Coordinates of C-alpha atoms in Angstrom, one line a residue:
M1 CA -67.0 24.1 17.1
R2 CA -67.2 20.3 17.2
N3 CA -64.0 18.5 18.4
M4 CA -62.0 17.8 15.5
K5 CA -58.9 15.7 15.2
S6 CA -55.9 17.9 14.3
R7 CA -53.9 16.8 11.3
N8 CA -50.8 16.6 13.6
S9 CA -52.4 14.3 16.0
Y10 CA -51.2 10.7 16.2
N11 CA -52.9 7.3 16.9
P12 CA -51.1 5.8 19.9
L13 CA -51.3 2.3 18.1
T14 CA -49.5 3.8 15.2
I15 CA -46.8 5.0 17.5
L16 CA -46.5 1.6 19.4
S17 CA -46.2 -0.3 16.2
T18 CA -43.6 2.0 14.6
F19 CA -41.6 1.6 18.0
L20 CA -41.8 -2.2 17.9
L21 CA -41.5 -2.8 14.3
G22 CA -38.8 -0.5 13.5
P23 CA -35.9 -2.2 15.1
L24 CA -37.3 -5.6 13.7
L25 CA -37.4 -4.1 10.2
L26 CA -33.7 -2.9 10.5
C27 CA -32.7 -6.3 11.7
L28 CA -34.4 -7.9 8.9
S29 CA -32.7 -5.5 6.3
D30 CA -29.4 -6.4 8.0
L31 CA -30.4 -10.1 7.6
N32 CA -31.2 -9.8 4.1
L33 CA -27.9 -7.8 3.3
A34 CA -25.9 -10.6 5.1
Q35 CA -27.7 -13.2 3.1
N36 CA -27.0 -11.4 -0.1
Q37 CA -23.1 -11.3 0.8
P38 CA -21.0 -14.0 -1.0
V39 CA -18.3 -16.2 0.6
L40 CA -15.2 -15.2 -1.2
A41 CA -12.1 -17.4 -1.9
I42 CA -9.1 -15.1 -1.7
T43 CA -5.7 -16.5 -2.2
V44 CA -2.7 -15.3 0.2
H45 CA 0.8 -16.1 -0.1
Q46 CA 1.6 -18.8 2.6
N47 CA 4.3 -16.6 4.2
S48 CA 1.6 -13.7 4.8
I49 CA -0.7 -16.0 6.7
Q50 CA 0.1 -15.1 10.1
E51 CA -1.1 -16.8 13.3
E52 CA -4.3 -14.9 13.6
L53 CA -5.1 -15.5 10.0
K54 CA -4.5 -19.5 10.0
Q55 CA -7.9 -20.1 11.4
W56 CA -9.7 -18.5 8.5
Q57 CA -8.3 -21.0 6.1
Q58 CA -10.9 -23.5 7.7
R59 CA -13.8 -21.4 8.1
P60 CA -15.1 -18.0 6.7
V61 CA -14.6 -14.6 8.4
S62 CA -16.3 -11.4 7.6
C63 CA -14.4 -8.4 5.9
Q64 CA -15.5 -6.2 8.7
Y65 CA -13.6 -8.5 11.4
I66 CA -10.5 -8.5 9.4
A67 CA -10.6 -4.7 8.8
E68 CA -11.3 -4.0 12.5
N69 CA -9.1 -6.7 14.2
F70 CA -6.2 -7.4 11.9
N71 CA -3.8 -4.7 12.9
S72 CA -0.3 -5.9 12.5
P73 CA 0.3 -7.2 9.0
K74 CA 3.9 -8.5 8.7
D75 CA 4.2 -8.2 4.9
R76 CA 2.7 -6.5 1.9
G77 CA 0.5 -9.4 1.0
A78 CA -1.1 -9.4 4.4
A79 CA -1.4 -5.6 4.3
E80 CA -3.2 -5.8 0.9
L81 CA -5.7 -8.4 2.4
K82 CA -6.7 -5.6 4.8
I83 CA -6.9 -3.1 1.8
I84 CA -9.4 -5.6 0.0
C85 CA -11.7 -6.0 3.1
H86 CA -11.6 -2.0 3.7
A87 CA -12.6 -1.7 0.0
F88 CA -15.6 -4.0 0.3
I89 CA -16.8 -2.4 3.3
A90 CA -16.4 1.1 1.5
S91 CA -18.4 -0.1 -1.2
G92 CA -21.3 -1.0 1.3
S93 CA -20.8 -4.7 1.4
N94 CA -19.2 -7.1 3.9
P95 CA -18.7 -10.4 2.5
E96 CA -17.1 -13.3 4.2
I97 CA -13.9 -14.7 3.1
I98 CA -12.0 -17.9 3.1
L99 CA -8.2 -17.9 2.8
I100 CA -6.2 -20.2 0.2
G101 CA -2.6 -20.4 1.1
V102 CA -0.5 -20.5 -2.0
P103 CA 3.4 -20.8 -2.5
N104 CA 3.5 -18.2 -5.3
H105 CA 1.8 -15.9 -7.6
V106 CA 1.8 -18.5 -10.5
R107 CA -0.2 -20.9 -8.3
S108 CA -2.6 -18.1 -7.5
L109 CA -3.1 -17.2 -11.2
F110 CA -3.9 -20.7 -11.8
L111 CA -6.6 -20.9 -9.3
L112 CA -8.2 -17.5 -10.6
E113 CA -8.0 -18.9 -14.1
V114 CA -9.9 -22.1 -13.3
G115 CA -12.2 -20.3 -11.1
K116 CA -11.2 -21.9 -7.8
A117 CA -10.5 -18.6 -6.2
D118 CA -12.2 -15.1 -6.7
L119 CA -9.5 -12.9 -6.3
A120 CA -5.7 -12.8 -5.1
A121 CA -4.6 -10.7 -1.9
E122 CA -1.4 -9.6 -3.6
S123 CA -1.1 -6.8 -6.1
V124 CA 0.7 -7.3 -9.4
W125 CA 2.1 -4.8 -12.0
L126 CA -0.3 -4.1 -14.6
E127 CA 2.1 -5.2 -17.4
E128 CA 2.3 -8.5 -15.8
I129 CA -1.3 -9.3 -15.8
N130 CA -2.9 -11.3 -18.7
L131 CA -6.0 -9.4 -18.9
N132 CA -7.4 -12.0 -21.4
K133 CA -7.6 -14.6 -18.3
V134 CA -8.3 -12.2 -15.3
W135 CA -9.5 -8.9 -14.4
A136 CA -7.2 -6.2 -13.0
S137 CA -8.7 -4.0 -10.2
K138 CA -8.4 -0.2 -10.0
A139 CA -4.8 0.7 -8.9
V140 CA -3.9 0.2 -5.3
I141 CA -0.3 1.3 -5.9
T142 CA 0.0 4.4 -8.3
H143 CA 2.8 5.8 -10.4
G144 CA 5.9 6.8 -8.2
E145 CA 4.6 5.3 -4.9
F146 CA 6.2 1.8 -5.0
E147 CA 9.7 1.8 -3.4
K148 CA 12.3 -0.9 -2.8
A149 CA 15.7 -0.7 -1.1
P150 CA 19.1 -2.1 -2.2
Y151 CA 20.0 -5.0 0.0
T152 CA 23.5 -6.6 0.5
T153 CA 25.3 -8.9 2.8
P154 CA 26.2 -7.2 6.1
S155 CA 30.0 -7.1 5.3
H156 CA 29.5 -5.4 1.8
P157 CA 31.4 -2.1 1.3
L158 CA 27.9 -0.3 0.6
Q159 CA 26.9 -0.9 4.2
S160 CA 29.6 1.5 5.4
T161 CA 29.1 4.2 2.8
K162 CA 27.0 7.3 3.3
A163 CA 23.8 7.4 1.4
E164 CA 24.8 10.8 -0.3
N165 CA 28.1 9.1 -1.6
I166 CA 26.4 6.1 -3.2
N167 CA 26.5 5.6 -6.8
L168 CA 25.0 2.3 -8.0
S169 CA 26.5 2.6 -11.3
N170 CA 29.6 1.4 -9.8
Y171 CA 28.0 -1.9 -8.5
Q172 CA 26.3 -5.0 -10.1
G173 CA 22.7 -5.6 -9.3
V174 CA 20.9 -9.0 -9.4
A175 CA 17.2 -9.8 -9.6
V176 CA 15.2 -12.9 -10.4
R177 CA 14.7 -13.0 -14.1
T178 CA 10.8 -12.7 -13.9
W179 CA 11.2 -9.4 -11.8
T180 CA 11.0 -7.4 -15.0
H181 CA 10.5 -4.0 -13.2
D182 CA 13.4 -4.7 -11.0
L183 CA 15.6 -5.5 -13.8
Y184 CA 14.5 -2.6 -15.9
T185 CA 15.2 -0.1 -13.0
M186 CA 18.6 -1.5 -12.4
T187 CA 19.6 -1.2 -16.0
Q188 CA 18.4 2.3 -15.7
L189 CA 21.0 2.8 -12.8
S190 CA 23.8 0.6 -14.0
D191 CA 25.1 -1.3 -16.9
Q192 CA 26.1 -4.1 -14.7
V193 CA 23.0 -6.3 -14.2
A194 CA 22.7 -10.0 -13.6
S195 CA 19.5 -12.2 -13.6
A196 CA 18.9 -15.3 -11.3
V197 CA 16.6 -18.2 -11.7
D198 CA 15.0 -17.8 -8.2
F199 CA 15.5 -16.1 -5.0
D200 CA 17.9 -18.8 -3.6
S201 CA 20.3 -18.0 -6.3
I202 CA 20.4 -14.3 -5.4
Y203 CA 21.5 -15.4 -1.9
R204 CA 24.3 -17.5 -3.2
M205 CA 25.5 -14.9 -5.8
L206 CA 25.5 -12.1 -3.2
E207 CA 27.5 -14.3 -0.7
A208 CA 30.0 -15.4 -3.3
G209 CA 30.4 -11.7 -4.4
R210 CA 29.3 -12.4 -7.9
S211 CA 26.8 -9.5 -7.6
D212 CA 26.6 -6.5 -5.0
Y213 CA 23.0 -5.9 -4.4
T214 CA 19.4 -6.8 -5.0
F215 CA 16.3 -4.6 -4.7
L216 CA 13.7 -5.8 -1.9
E217 CA 10.8 -4.4 -0.2
S218 CA 11.9 -2.6 3.0
H219 CA 9.9 -3.1 6.2
H220 CA 10.4 0.4 7.9
H221 CA 9.2 -0.9 11.4
G222 CA 12.2 -3.0 12.4
N223 CA 13.3 -6.7 11.6
D224 CA 14.4 -5.2 8.3
F225 CA 16.3 -8.1 7.0
F226 CA 16.1 -11.4 4.8
S227 CA 17.7 -14.7 5.6
N228 CA 17.6 -18.1 4.1
G229 CA 19.1 -19.6 7.1
K230 CA 22.6 -19.2 5.8
T231 CA 23.1 -15.7 4.4
Q232 CA 21.6 -12.5 5.7
L233 CA 20.5 -9.7 3.5
V234 CA 20.4 -6.3 5.2
P235 CA 19.2 -2.8 3.4
V236 CA 21.5 0.1 2.6
E237 CA 20.4 2.5 4.9
G238 CA 18.9 5.8 3.5
V239 CA 18.6 4.7 -0.1
Y240 CA 15.5 3.9 -1.8
V241 CA 14.4 3.2 -5.4
V242 CA 11.4 4.0 -7.1
L243 CA 9.9 1.3 -9.4
E244 CA 7.5 3.1 -11.8
G245 CA 4.2 1.6 -12.7
T246 CA 0.8 0.7 -10.9
R247 CA -0.1 -2.3 -9.2
H248 CA -3.4 -3.8 -9.2
M249 CA -5.5 -6.9 -7.5
T250 CA -6.3 -9.6 -9.8
I251 CA -9.8 -10.9 -10.2
S252 CA -11.1 -14.1 -11.5
K253 CA -13.2 -14.1 -14.8
S254 CA -14.4 -17.6 -14.3
S255 CA -15.2 -18.0 -10.6
K256 CA -18.8 -18.0 -9.2
H257 CA -18.3 -14.5 -7.6
G258 CA -15.7 -12.9 -9.8
V259 CA -18.2 -10.4 -11.3
W260 CA -19.6 -9.4 -7.9
A261 CA -16.1 -9.2 -6.4
R262 CA -14.8 -6.9 -9.3
K263 CA -17.6 -4.5 -9.1
H264 CA -17.8 -4.0 -5.4
L265 CA -13.9 -4.0 -5.0
N266 CA -13.4 -1.3 -7.8
Q267 CA -16.1 0.8 -6.0
G268 CA -14.4 0.4 -2.7
I269 CA -11.0 1.3 -4.2
N270 CA -12.1 4.2 -5.7
K271 CA -13.5 5.6 -2.5
L272 CA -10.3 4.5 -0.3
A273 CA -8.0 6.3 -2.9
K274 CA -10.0 9.6 -2.3
T275 CA -9.5 9.4 1.4
G276 CA -6.0 8.3 1.3
K277 CA -6.8 5.2 3.3
I278 CA -5.0 2.8 1.0
R279 CA -1.7 4.8 1.6
E280 CA -2.5 5.1 5.3
I281 CA -2.7 1.3 5.5
Y282 CA 0.6 0.6 3.6
E283 CA 2.4 3.3 5.7
Q284 CA 1.0 1.8 9.0
S285 CA 2.2 -1.6 7.9
G286 CA 5.6 -0.4 7.2
F287 CA 5.8 -1.0 3.4
L288 CA 5.6 2.5 2.3
H289 CA 7.5 5.4 3.7
S290 CA 5.6 8.3 5.1
K291 CA 5.8 11.2 3.0
K292 CA 7.4 13.1 5.8
D293 CA 10.3 10.8 6.4
P294 CA 13.7 12.1 5.1
K295 CA 15.1 9.7 2.2
R296 CA 17.3 9.6 -0.8
L297 CA 15.3 8.2 -3.8
L298 CA 16.9 7.0 -7.0
E299 CA 14.3 7.3 -9.7
A300 CA 14.2 5.5 -12.9
S301 CA 11.1 6.0 -15.4
Y302 CA 9.7 2.6 -16.6

């Protein structure tokens, strides 16, 4: 029989070209992916921009870098920036971002509405989002997850009362008038509720004894107090309140990359929710209790 080439035989040149071109094709694929990733403008509350984030106000940084290297968010806004980056990565994308510091959510919303920013790194109650002007992402905090604690001055009698003996119906709560969920929850727990024009007014009312407590987000990893330089507010230990409702990221309808951001962010949030990654980031950052932690919850349905 004549020598015949087996169907399984290989041309050495083919093997060599595959060996050499394979990594090159992969690099080109990665390059194309990087080129197709937009640079997103994301608003972040000024207080959430920690030292390691300040440099990213001047130049872009990849979401991959934020997800892997930003390990100590000091407040919920910073933690939610990390959640956003993990969501984009889970969707198969890795956009670069530039941070825009804002003093409050009103300014953030304005930048989204006029298209100067693509999305905000701070979740908002669904009922407070004007869906005619911005998009709401899939929920990052679901019903029954969001907790706050009653805060008082250090000398208030609630600080020396055991958690199991506390009945907030005997005390007057106060919240900023725009904190609708806080005010609603307070009215479910007590008939004695006051509203304030801003956070500074809350400090003054609690210090003067014109109200007893307010609801604030409790950081469970220490340094759990608020201060305006004159008055300090500390949590009533062992008591937490569930604010019902869902919280969402807000996305611009008019910015250059808003449509892209909405699509990939929602894809990623869906995947992270299934794996429990969102809850894990909140717990690691100290802004949601571990479900294993003992606590007393006061619940009021919204």
